[in-house]
């Protein structure tokens, strides 16, 4: 049996739409056991306990790439990353499936290789990179379709307060509400901020972060499809918010707090809202995916 | 008499349109002497030797901000930065004018304060920041109209080969050819590359730089108004080019070479073109503006 732990991630950090992602200390653990035959799932919701399971499909795709086969497999999950909430649960499945294929066939782990495969399957290097490598990453696809990612450190003092509601947003819908063309000025708005955002994360400069975390590319559209976005933002900004952004394509909202003593106050206010908002304090994960056994 | 040296700059570095700028080891030196009355210019072209002179106008604006006055002034220039070629000659004048006002009135130099004033006058923080602070900078204007800039280091091994033609491009025309709206995908193209570009400059990763220096925001339009852009690019890419981009809004083209031995070969090929292209090897300037006396 082999076992891997994959961190949750928050993509589209601030002005870094489809570019910046950060790994967080919330994890899903996957176990893979070879079977003589057949396919078994343990711990998955029933809707995912079948051949279409993303972990299993990724495992198969990766085995084919590696030119390897297995007779059967049992895949177990212990999931702390909520599904379809913008915290990278799909990425954890993709990354785990690739690791599973590597580990079950005794293929030496090469994170760069795994990143390339993950990107081929997932399509967004900024989603999978932080799950694999940890920390903050800036990722792109080159003209020759190569996935490229660079790592930036995030100061350990950062407090990411994930505000996770009891409703999903579909990534598909979240993509659909966005325009195909944007104002040049709105592109420059993000482009000119991203260097400052990276520097603020490296140096724990909350004041700088607060000044530059705006986005005009996706947030203006997506906030309208996340219930109570405005109310939650207002609560955070009233109490403690150095930066506030949609995690991935939502529905989770991320609030960076300067003082963890304020978290209870935020929770108290959130409890008065119509929807149920869970607030979880997360730190940056620096390791990315790790093999546990 | 007071004297300041201001470096040339290259703005719009790669995918960093209106965002990234780098200071280079090509300088203009300005001298300011108090006179009992009147206004004198030494070393300026005749078309600039009058009250509308950008250095003088900036000096006046800054004096007003400082609540100070001078009776008269002689401004001298020793100019190595070619005018209207995309190497920041206007920025050198703006920065020098502000320094002149500070120095002539014994106001203590505060680069952050000078940056704020320079941005108010010039309007593009990415143009003036590297001239003041040196090195590579990422700059933006915040929602409250504050100019913000962060510094990134550039490895000293970088060779910037400035290819300066014997024709100007007007910044106004270069702005006019650009569309007001762009494809979302073209914005993401730049946005997702900028973190890699910064990392490549910090670590002298020429291979990475080469993969990520593309731009779809201004280069596709502006290259059409720079004579022989395609020919010059072809020459560089055939001989030695880790990155090739329009400096500022042109007409200078910047080519990063890995081996300075190749410069003569590039010059030989450039000499066969219709326009006259001067090739000057520059390094990153790390100091920005310095007071000389």
Coordinates of C-alpha atoms in Angstrom, one line a residue:
Chain A
X1 CA 0.0 0.0 0.0
X2 CA 1.2 3.5 -0.8
X3 CA -0.1 6.7 0.5
X4 CA 0.1 10.4 -0.5
X5 CA -1.0 13.6 1.1
X6 CA -2.0 16.5 -1.2
X7 CA -2.6 20.0 0.0
X8 CA -5.6 22.2 -0.8
X9 CA -4.8 25.2 -3.0
X10 CA -6.1 28.6 -3.7
X11 CA -5.8 29.7 -7.3
X12 CA -6.4 33.1 -8.9
X13 CA -4.7 34.7 -5.9
X14 CA -5.7 38.4 -6.0
X15 CA -4.7 39.9 -9.3
X16 CA -3.1 36.6 -10.4
X17 CA -6.0 35.2 -12.5
X18 CA -5.0 31.9 -14.1
X19 CA -1.5 32.7 -12.8
X20 CA -0.9 32.7 -9.1
X21 CA -1.7 29.8 -6.8
X22 CA -0.9 29.0 -3.2
X23 CA -0.8 25.7 -1.2
X24 CA -2.5 25.6 2.1
X25 CA -2.4 23.5 5.2
X26 CA -5.6 21.6 4.5
X27 CA -5.0 18.1 3.1
X28 CA -6.5 15.1 1.4
X29 CA -4.8 11.8 1.9
X30 CA -5.1 9.0 -0.7
X31 CA -4.1 5.4 -0.3
X32 CA -3.5 3.0 -3.2
X33 CA -3.5 -0.8 -2.8
X34 CA -2.8 -3.2 -5.6
X35 CA -5.5 -5.9 -6.0
X36 CA -5.4 -9.1 -8.1
X37 CA -8.3 -7.7 -10.0
X38 CA -11.1 -5.2 -9.9
X39 CA -11.6 -1.7 -8.6
X40 CA -12.6 -0.6 -5.1
X41 CA -13.2 2.8 -3.6
X42 CA -13.1 3.5 0.1
X43 CA -14.2 6.8 1.7
X44 CA -15.4 8.4 -1.5
X45 CA -19.0 9.7 -1.9
X46 CA -21.1 7.3 -3.7
X47 CA -21.3 9.6 -6.8
X48 CA -17.6 9.3 -7.2
X49 CA -17.3 5.5 -6.4
X50 CA -17.2 4.3 -10.0
X51 CA -14.9 4.1 -13.1
X52 CA -15.3 7.8 -13.8
X53 CA -13.6 8.7 -10.5
X54 CA -11.1 11.4 -11.3
X55 CA -8.3 9.8 -9.2
X56 CA -8.8 6.5 -11.0
X57 CA -9.0 8.1 -14.5
X58 CA -5.8 10.0 -13.8
X59 CA -4.2 6.8 -12.6
X60 CA -5.1 5.0 -15.8
X61 CA -3.9 7.9 -18.0
X62 CA -0.6 8.1 -16.2
X63 CA -0.1 4.3 -16.3
X64 CA -0.5 4.5 -20.1
X65 CA 2.1 7.3 -20.3
X66 CA 4.4 5.2 -18.2
X67 CA 3.8 2.1 -20.3
X68 CA 2.8 0.2 -17.2
X69 CA -0.2 -1.9 -16.1
X70 CA -1.8 -2.9 -12.8
X71 CA -4.3 -5.8 -12.3
X72 CA -6.6 -4.0 -9.9
X73 CA -6.6 -1.3 -7.3
X74 CA -8.3 -0.1 -4.1
X75 CA -8.3 3.7 -3.7
X76 CA -9.0 5.2 -0.4
X77 CA -9.6 8.8 0.5
X78 CA -9.5 10.8 3.7
X79 CA -10.8 14.1 2.6
X80 CA -10.5 17.4 4.4
X81 CA -10.6 19.5 1.3
X82 CA -14.2 20.4 0.5
X83 CA -15.5 19.5 -3.0
X84 CA -16.3 22.2 -5.6
X85 CA -15.6 25.1 -3.3
X86 CA -12.6 26.6 -5.1
X87 CA -10.0 24.9 -2.9
X88 CA -8.5 22.7 -5.5
X89 CA -10.2 19.4 -4.6
X90 CA -10.0 18.3 -8.3
X91 CA -6.3 19.1 -8.4
X92 CA -5.8 17.0 -5.3
X93 CA -7.4 14.1 -7.2
X94 CA -5.4 14.6 -10.4
X95 CA -2.1 14.9 -8.5
X96 CA -2.9 11.9 -6.3
X97 CA -3.8 9.8 -9.4
X98 CA -0.4 10.5 -11.0
X99 CA 1.4 9.8 -7.7
X100 CA -0.6 6.6 -7.4
X101 CA 0.6 5.4 -10.8
X102 CA 4.2 6.3 -10.0
X103 CA 4.2 4.6 -6.6
X104 CA 2.3 1.4 -7.6
X105 CA 4.8 0.8 -10.4
X106 CA 7.9 1.8 -8.4
X107 CA 8.6 4.7 -10.8
X108 CA 10.9 7.3 -9.2
X109 CA 9.0 10.4 -8.2
X110 CA 10.0 13.4 -10.3
X111 CA 7.9 16.4 -9.4
X112 CA 8.7 18.3 -12.6
X113 CA 7.5 15.3 -14.6
X114 CA 4.4 14.9 -12.5
X115 CA 3.7 18.6 -13.0
X116 CA 3.9 18.2 -16.8
X117 CA 1.4 15.3 -16.7
X118 CA -0.9 17.0 -14.3
X119 CA -1.0 20.0 -16.5
X120 CA -1.8 17.9 -19.6
X121 CA -4.8 16.4 -17.7
X122 CA -6.0 19.4 -15.7
X123 CA -5.2 22.1 -18.3
X124 CA -4.3 24.9 -15.8
X125 CA -0.8 24.8 -14.6
X126 CA -1.6 27.4 -11.9
X127 CA -4.1 25.0 -10.3
X128 CA -1.8 21.9 -10.1
X129 CA 1.6 23.6 -9.4
X130 CA 1.0 24.6 -5.8
X131 CA -0.6 21.2 -5.0
X132 CA 2.6 19.5 -6.2
X133 CA 5.3 21.9 -5.1
X134 CA 3.7 23.8 -2.2
X135 CA 4.2 27.5 -1.4
X136 CA 3.2 30.2 -3.9
X137 CA 3.7 29.7 -7.6
X138 CA 3.4 31.6 -10.8
X139 CA 2.6 29.3 -13.7
X140 CA 2.1 29.6 -17.4
X141 CA 1.9 27.6 -20.6
X142 CA 4.6 28.5 -23.1
X143 CA 4.2 29.0 -26.9
X144 CA 5.3 25.4 -27.4
X145 CA 2.7 24.3 -24.9
X146 CA 5.1 23.5 -22.1
X147 CA 3.9 24.1 -18.6
X148 CA 6.3 26.3 -16.6
X149 CA 6.1 27.2 -13.0
X150 CA 8.3 29.1 -10.6
X151 CA 8.2 29.0 -6.8
X152 CA 8.0 32.0 -4.5
X153 CA 8.2 31.8 -0.7
X154 CA 5.4 33.0 1.5
X155 CA 6.2 34.3 4.9
X156 CA 5.0 31.9 7.6
X157 CA 3.2 34.6 9.5
X158 CA 0.4 34.8 6.9
X159 CA -3.0 33.8 8.2
X160 CA -5.4 32.6 5.5
X161 CA -8.9 32.5 6.8
X162 CA -10.9 30.3 4.4
X163 CA -14.6 31.2 4.4
X164 CA -16.3 28.1 3.1
X165 CA -20.1 28.3 2.4
X166 CA -22.5 25.5 2.3
X167 CA -23.1 25.9 -1.4
X168 CA -21.0 25.1 -4.5
X169 CA -20.2 27.2 -7.5
X170 CA -19.6 25.2 -10.7
X171 CA -16.3 26.1 -12.4
X172 CA -18.1 25.9 -15.7
X173 CA -20.6 28.5 -14.7
X174 CA -17.8 30.6 -13.1
X175 CA -16.0 30.6 -16.5
X176 CA -19.2 31.3 -18.4
X177 CA -19.9 34.6 -16.6
X178 CA -16.5 36.0 -17.7
X179 CA -16.2 38.1 -20.8
X180 CA -14.0 37.0 -23.7
X181 CA -12.6 40.5 -24.1
X182 CA -11.5 42.9 -21.4
X183 CA -10.4 46.5 -21.3
X184 CA -6.7 47.0 -21.8
X185 CA -6.8 49.1 -18.6
X186 CA -8.2 46.2 -16.6
X187 CA -5.4 43.9 -17.9
X188 CA -2.8 46.5 -16.9
X189 CA -4.5 46.8 -13.5
X190 CA -3.6 43.2 -12.8
X191 CA -0.4 43.0 -14.7
X192 CA 1.1 46.0 -12.9
X193 CA 0.1 44.6 -9.4
X194 CA 1.4 41.1 -9.6
X195 CA 5.1 41.9 -8.9
X196 CA 3.9 43.8 -5.8
X197 CA 1.7 40.9 -4.7
X198 CA 4.6 38.4 -4.9
X199 CA 6.9 40.8 -3.0
X200 CA 4.2 41.3 -0.3
X201 CA 3.9 37.6 0.2
X202 CA 7.6 37.1 0.4
X203 CA 8.1 39.9 2.9
X204 CA 4.9 39.8 5.0
X205 CA 4.1 43.3 3.9
X206 CA 0.4 43.4 4.8
X207 CA 0.1 47.1 4.0
X208 CA 1.5 46.6 0.5
X209 CA -0.7 43.5 0.0
X210 CA -3.8 45.4 1.0
X211 CA -3.0 48.1 -1.6
X212 CA -2.4 45.8 -4.5
X213 CA -4.7 42.8 -4.2
X214 CA -7.5 44.1 -6.4
X215 CA -8.7 42.4 -9.5
X216 CA -10.9 43.5 -12.4
X217 CA -10.6 40.4 -14.5
X218 CA -12.8 37.8 -12.8
X219 CA -13.9 39.1 -9.4
X220 CA -16.4 41.7 -10.7
X221 CA -18.3 38.9 -12.5
X222 CA -17.9 36.0 -10.2
X223 CA -18.8 37.9 -7.0
X224 CA -22.3 38.2 -8.4
X225 CA -22.7 34.4 -8.5
X226 CA -21.5 33.8 -5.0
X227 CA -24.3 34.4 -2.5
X228 CA -23.5 36.9 0.3
X229 CA -20.1 37.8 -1.2
X230 CA -20.8 41.4 -0.3
X231 CA -22.0 40.7 3.2
X232 CA -19.0 38.5 4.0
X233 CA -16.5 41.0 2.5
X234 CA -18.1 43.8 4.6
X235 CA -17.8 41.7 7.8
X236 CA -14.1 40.9 7.1
X237 CA -13.2 44.5 6.1
X238 CA -14.9 45.9 9.2
X239 CA -13.0 43.5 11.6
X240 CA -9.7 42.4 10.0
X241 CA -8.8 42.1 6.3
X242 CA -5.4 42.6 4.8
X243 CA -6.6 41.0 1.5
X244 CA -9.9 39.5 0.4
X245 CA -10.3 37.4 -2.7
X246 CA -12.3 34.6 -4.3
X247 CA -10.4 31.3 -3.9
X248 CA -10.2 29.7 -7.3
X249 CA -13.5 30.2 -9.0
X250 CA -15.3 30.2 -5.6
X251 CA -17.4 29.5 -3.6
X252 CA -14.8 29.8 -0.9
X253 CA -13.8 33.4 -0.1
X254 CA -10.3 33.9 1.3
X255 CA -9.5 36.6 3.9
X256 CA -6.0 37.3 5.1
X257 CA -6.2 38.4 8.8
X258 CA -3.4 40.2 10.6
X259 CA -4.5 39.0 14.1
X260 CA -5.9 35.6 14.7
X261 CA -7.7 37.0 17.8
X262 CA -10.1 38.5 15.4
X263 CA -11.3 35.2 13.9
X264 CA -13.9 34.6 16.6
X265 CA -15.4 38.0 16.0
X266 CA -15.6 37.3 12.3
X267 CA -17.2 33.9 13.0
X268 CA -19.8 35.6 15.2
X269 CA -20.8 38.0 12.5
X270 CA -20.8 35.3 9.8
X271 CA -23.2 33.2 12.0
X272 CA -25.8 35.9 11.5
X273 CA -25.9 35.5 7.7
X274 CA -28.5 33.4 5.8
X275 CA -26.0 30.8 4.5
X276 CA -23.7 28.7 6.6
X277 CA -20.1 30.0 6.4
X278 CA -17.4 27.9 7.9
X279 CA -14.2 29.8 8.8
X280 CA -11.0 27.8 8.9
X281 CA -7.6 29.3 9.7
X282 CA -4.9 27.9 7.2
X283 CA -1.2 28.6 6.8
X284 CA 0.9 28.3 3.7
X285 CA 1.9 24.7 2.9
X286 CA 5.6 24.6 1.9
X287 CA 6.0 21.0 0.9
X288 CA 3.3 20.3 -1.6
X289 CA 2.5 16.6 -2.1
X290 CA 4.3 14.2 0.1
X291 CA 4.5 10.4 0.0
X292 CA 3.6 9.3 3.5
X293 CA 4.9 5.7 3.8
Chain B
X1 CA 26.4 73.8 -8.4
X2 CA 24.7 70.5 -8.0
X3 CA 24.9 67.5 -10.3
X4 CA 22.9 64.3 -10.7
X5 CA 23.3 61.2 -12.9
X6 CA 20.1 59.5 -14.1
X7 CA 20.2 56.1 -15.8
X8 CA 18.4 55.2 -19.0
X9 CA 15.5 52.7 -18.6
X10 CA 13.8 50.1 -20.6
X11 CA 10.0 49.9 -19.8
X12 CA 7.5 47.3 -20.8
X13 CA 10.1 44.6 -20.3
X14 CA 8.8 41.5 -22.1
X15 CA 5.3 40.7 -20.9
X16 CA 5.4 43.5 -18.4
X17 CA 3.5 46.1 -20.4
X18 CA 3.1 49.3 -18.2
X19 CA 4.4 47.2 -15.3
X20 CA 8.1 46.2 -15.5
X21 CA 11.0 48.5 -16.1
X22 CA 14.8 48.1 -15.8
X23 CA 17.5 50.6 -15.3
X24 CA 20.6 50.4 -17.6
X25 CA 24.2 51.6 -17.5
X26 CA 23.6 54.4 -19.9
X27 CA 23.4 57.8 -18.3
X28 CA 22.5 61.4 -18.6
X29 CA 24.2 63.9 -16.3
X30 CA 22.5 67.1 -15.3
X31 CA 24.0 70.1 -13.6
X32 CA 22.0 72.9 -11.8
X33 CA 23.6 76.3 -10.9
X34 CA 21.7 79.0 -9.1
X35 CA 21.7 82.4 -11.0
X36 CA 20.7 85.8 -9.6
X37 CA 18.1 85.9 -12.3
X38 CA 17.2 84.3 -15.7
X39 CA 17.3 80.9 -17.2
X40 CA 20.2 79.4 -19.2
X41 CA 20.6 76.0 -20.9
X42 CA 23.9 74.4 -21.7
X43 CA 24.3 71.3 -23.9
X44 CA 20.6 71.0 -24.8
X45 CA 19.4 70.9 -28.4
X46 CA 18.1 74.2 -29.5
X47 CA 14.5 73.0 -29.6
X48 CA 14.7 72.2 -25.9
X49 CA 16.6 75.4 -24.9
X50 CA 13.5 77.4 -23.7
X51 CA 11.0 77.7 -21.0
X52 CA 9.2 74.5 -22.1
X53 CA 12.2 72.4 -21.3
X54 CA 11.0 69.3 -19.4
X55 CA 13.7 69.5 -16.8
X56 CA 13.0 73.2 -16.1
X57 CA 9.2 72.6 -16.1
X58 CA 9.6 69.7 -13.6
X59 CA 12.0 71.9 -11.5
X60 CA 9.3 74.6 -11.3
X61 CA 6.5 72.2 -10.5
X62 CA 8.6 70.6 -7.8
X63 CA 9.7 73.9 -6.3
X64 CA 6.0 74.8 -6.0
X65 CA 5.3 71.5 -4.2
X66 CA 8.2 72.2 -1.9
X67 CA 7.0 75.8 -1.3
X68 CA 10.4 77.1 -2.3
X69 CA 11.7 79.6 -4.9
X70 CA 14.9 80.2 -6.8
X71 CA 15.9 83.5 -8.5
X72 CA 17.4 81.9 -11.6
X73 CA 19.0 78.8 -12.9
X74 CA 21.5 77.4 -15.4
X75 CA 20.7 73.8 -16.4
X76 CA 23.4 71.8 -18.2
X77 CA 23.1 68.4 -19.7
X78 CA 25.6 65.7 -20.8
X79 CA 23.3 63.3 -22.6
X80 CA 24.2 59.7 -23.5
X81 CA 20.5 58.6 -23.5
X82 CA 19.2 59.0 -27.0
X83 CA 16.0 61.1 -27.3
X84 CA 12.6 59.5 -28.3
X85 CA 14.0 56.1 -28.7
X86 CA 12.2 54.2 -25.9
X87 CA 15.1 54.4 -23.4
X88 CA 13.4 56.7 -21.0
X89 CA 15.0 60.1 -21.9
X90 CA 11.9 61.9 -20.8
X91 CA 12.0 60.1 -17.5
X92 CA 15.6 61.2 -17.0
X93 CA 14.5 64.8 -17.5
X94 CA 11.6 64.5 -15.1
X95 CA 13.7 62.8 -12.4
X96 CA 16.5 65.3 -12.9
X97 CA 14.2 68.2 -12.6
X98 CA 12.9 67.0 -9.2
X99 CA 16.4 66.3 -7.9
X100 CA 17.4 69.7 -9.1
X101 CA 14.6 71.4 -7.1
X102 CA 15.5 69.3 -4.0
X103 CA 19.3 70.0 -4.3
X104 CA 19.1 73.7 -5.1
X105 CA 16.9 74.2 -2.0
X106 CA 18.8 71.9 0.3
X107 CA 15.8 69.7 0.7
X108 CA 16.9 66.2 2.0
X109 CA 16.7 63.6 -0.8
X110 CA 13.9 61.1 -0.2
X111 CA 13.6 58.7 -3.2
X112 CA 10.1 57.5 -2.2
X113 CA 8.9 61.1 -2.1
X114 CA 10.7 61.8 -5.4
X115 CA 9.0 58.8 -7.0
X116 CA 5.6 60.0 -5.9
X117 CA 6.3 63.4 -7.5
X118 CA 7.8 61.9 -10.6
X119 CA 4.7 59.7 -11.1
X120 CA 2.4 62.7 -10.6
X121 CA 4.2 64.5 -13.4
X122 CA 5.0 61.6 -15.8
X123 CA 1.9 59.5 -15.1
X124 CA 3.5 56.1 -15.5
X125 CA 5.2 54.8 -12.4
X126 CA 6.9 51.9 -14.3
X127 CA 8.8 54.5 -16.4
X128 CA 10.2 56.6 -13.5
X129 CA 10.7 53.9 -10.9
X130 CA 13.8 52.2 -12.4
X131 CA 15.3 55.6 -13.2
X132 CA 15.1 56.6 -9.5
X133 CA 15.7 53.3 -7.7
X134 CA 17.7 51.3 -10.3
X135 CA 17.5 47.6 -11.0
X136 CA 14.2 45.9 -12.1
X137 CA 10.9 47.2 -10.7
X138 CA 7.3 46.3 -10.9
X139 CA 5.1 49.4 -10.5
X140 CA 1.4 50.2 -10.3
X141 CA -1.0 52.9 -9.3
X142 CA -3.3 51.8 -6.5
X143 CA -7.1 52.5 -6.3
X144 CA -6.4 55.5 -4.2
X145 CA -4.0 56.8 -6.9
X146 CA -0.9 56.1 -4.9
X147 CA 2.2 55.0 -7.0
X148 CA 3.6 51.8 -5.7
X149 CA 6.8 50.1 -6.8
X150 CA 8.8 47.1 -5.7
X151 CA 12.4 46.3 -6.5
X152 CA 13.7 43.0 -7.9
X153 CA 17.4 42.2 -8.3
X154 CA 18.8 41.5 -11.8
X155 CA 21.7 39.1 -12.0
X156 CA 24.8 41.1 -13.1
X157 CA 25.7 38.6 -15.9
X158 CA 22.8 39.9 -18.0
X159 CA 23.9 41.5 -21.3
X160 CA 21.3 43.9 -22.6
X161 CA 22.2 44.7 -26.2
X162 CA 20.3 47.9 -27.1
X163 CA 19.7 48.2 -30.8
X164 CA 19.0 51.9 -31.4
X165 CA 17.9 53.0 -34.9
X166 CA 18.3 56.4 -36.5
X167 CA 14.6 57.0 -36.4
X168 CA 12.2 57.9 -33.7
X169 CA 8.8 56.5 -32.7
X170 CA 6.5 58.9 -31.0
X171 CA 5.1 57.6 -27.8
X172 CA 1.7 59.1 -28.8
X173 CA 1.6 57.2 -32.0
X174 CA 2.8 54.0 -30.2
X175 CA -0.2 54.4 -27.8
X176 CA -2.6 55.1 -30.6
X177 CA -2.0 51.8 -32.5
X178 CA -3.0 49.8 -29.5
X179 CA -6.5 48.5 -29.1
X180 CA -8.6 49.6 -26.1
X181 CA -9.9 46.1 -25.5
X182 CA -7.9 42.9 -25.7
X183 CA -8.7 39.2 -25.6
X184 CA -8.9 37.8 -22.1
X185 CA -6.5 35.0 -23.3
X186 CA -3.9 37.6 -24.3
X187 CA -4.1 39.3 -20.9
X188 CA -3.6 35.9 -19.2
X189 CA -0.7 35.2 -21.5
X190 CA 1.2 38.2 -20.0
X191 CA -0.2 37.9 -16.5
X192 CA 0.8 34.2 -16.1
X193 CA 4.4 34.9 -17.4
X194 CA 5.4 37.9 -15.3
X195 CA 6.3 35.8 -12.2
X196 CA 8.6 33.7 -14.3
X197 CA 10.2 36.7 -16.0
X198 CA 11.0 38.2 -12.6
X199 CA 12.4 34.9 -11.4
X200 CA 14.5 34.5 -14.5
X201 CA 16.0 38.0 -14.1
X202 CA 16.8 37.2 -10.4
X203 CA 18.5 33.9 -11.1
X204 CA 20.1 34.4 -14.6
X205 CA 17.9 31.7 -16.0
X206 CA 18.3 32.4 -19.7
X207 CA 16.4 29.3 -20.8
X208 CA 13.4 30.2 -18.6
X209 CA 13.5 33.8 -19.8
X210 CA 13.5 32.7 -23.4
X211 CA 10.4 30.7 -22.8
X212 CA 8.4 33.4 -21.1
X213 CA 9.3 36.7 -22.6
X214 CA 6.5 36.9 -25.2
X215 CA 3.9 39.6 -25.2
X216 CA 0.6 39.9 -27.0
X217 CA -0.5 43.2 -25.6
X218 CA 1.6 45.8 -27.3
X219 CA 4.3 44.1 -29.3
X220 CA 2.0 42.8 -32.1
X221 CA 0.9 46.3 -32.9
X222 CA 4.0 48.3 -32.2
X223 CA 6.4 46.1 -34.2
X224 CA 4.5 47.2 -37.3
X225 CA 5.4 50.8 -36.8
X226 CA 9.1 50.1 -36.1
X227 CA 11.0 49.8 -39.4
X228 CA 12.9 46.6 -39.9
X229 CA 11.7 45.1 -36.6
X230 CA 11.4 41.7 -38.2
X231 CA 14.8 41.8 -39.9
X232 CA 16.5 42.9 -36.7
X233 CA 14.8 40.2 -34.7
X234 CA 15.7 37.6 -37.3
X235 CA 19.3 38.5 -37.1
X236 CA 19.4 38.4 -33.3
X237 CA 17.5 35.1 -33.1
X238 CA 19.8 33.5 -35.7
X239 CA 23.0 34.6 -33.8
X240 CA 22.2 35.0 -30.1
X241 CA 19.0 36.0 -28.4
X242 CA 17.7 34.9 -25.0
X243 CA 15.0 37.5 -25.1
X244 CA 14.0 40.2 -27.6
X245 CA 11.6 43.0 -26.8
X246 CA 10.7 46.5 -27.7
X247 CA 12.2 48.9 -25.3
X248 CA 9.5 51.2 -23.9
X249 CA 7.4 52.1 -26.9
X250 CA 10.4 51.8 -29.3
X251 CA 12.1 52.5 -31.5
X252 CA 15.0 50.8 -29.6
X253 CA 14.8 47.0 -29.7
X254 CA 16.4 45.2 -26.8
X255 CA 18.2 41.9 -27.3
X256 CA 19.6 39.9 -24.4
X257 CA 22.7 38.0 -25.5
X258 CA 24.2 35.1 -23.7
X259 CA 27.7 35.6 -25.1
X260 CA 29.2 39.0 -25.7
X261 CA 31.4 37.5 -28.4
X262 CA 28.4 37.4 -30.6
X263 CA 27.9 41.1 -30.6
X264 CA 30.3 41.8 -33.4
X265 CA 28.5 39.2 -35.6
X266 CA 25.2 40.9 -34.9
X267 CA 26.6 44.3 -35.7
X268 CA 28.0 43.0 -39.0
X269 CA 24.5 41.8 -40.0
X270 CA 22.8 44.9 -38.8
X271 CA 25.1 47.0 -41.0
X272 CA 23.6 45.4 -44.1
X273 CA 20.1 46.8 -43.3
X274 CA 18.6 49.9 -44.8
X275 CA 18.4 51.9 -41.5
X276 CA 21.3 52.6 -39.3
X277 CA 21.2 50.5 -36.2
X278 CA 23.6 51.2 -33.4
X279 CA 24.2 48.3 -31.0
X280 CA 25.3 49.2 -27.4
X281 CA 26.0 46.6 -24.7
X282 CA 24.4 47.7 -21.4
X283 CA 24.3 46.1 -18.0
X284 CA 21.7 46.5 -15.3
X285 CA 22.1 49.7 -13.3
X286 CA 21.6 49.0 -9.6
X287 CA 21.9 52.5 -8.1
X288 CA 19.3 54.5 -10.0
X289 CA 19.8 58.3 -9.7
X290 CA 22.8 59.4 -7.8
X291 CA 23.9 62.9 -6.7
X292 CA 27.4 63.4 -8.0
X293 CA 28.9 66.2 -5.9

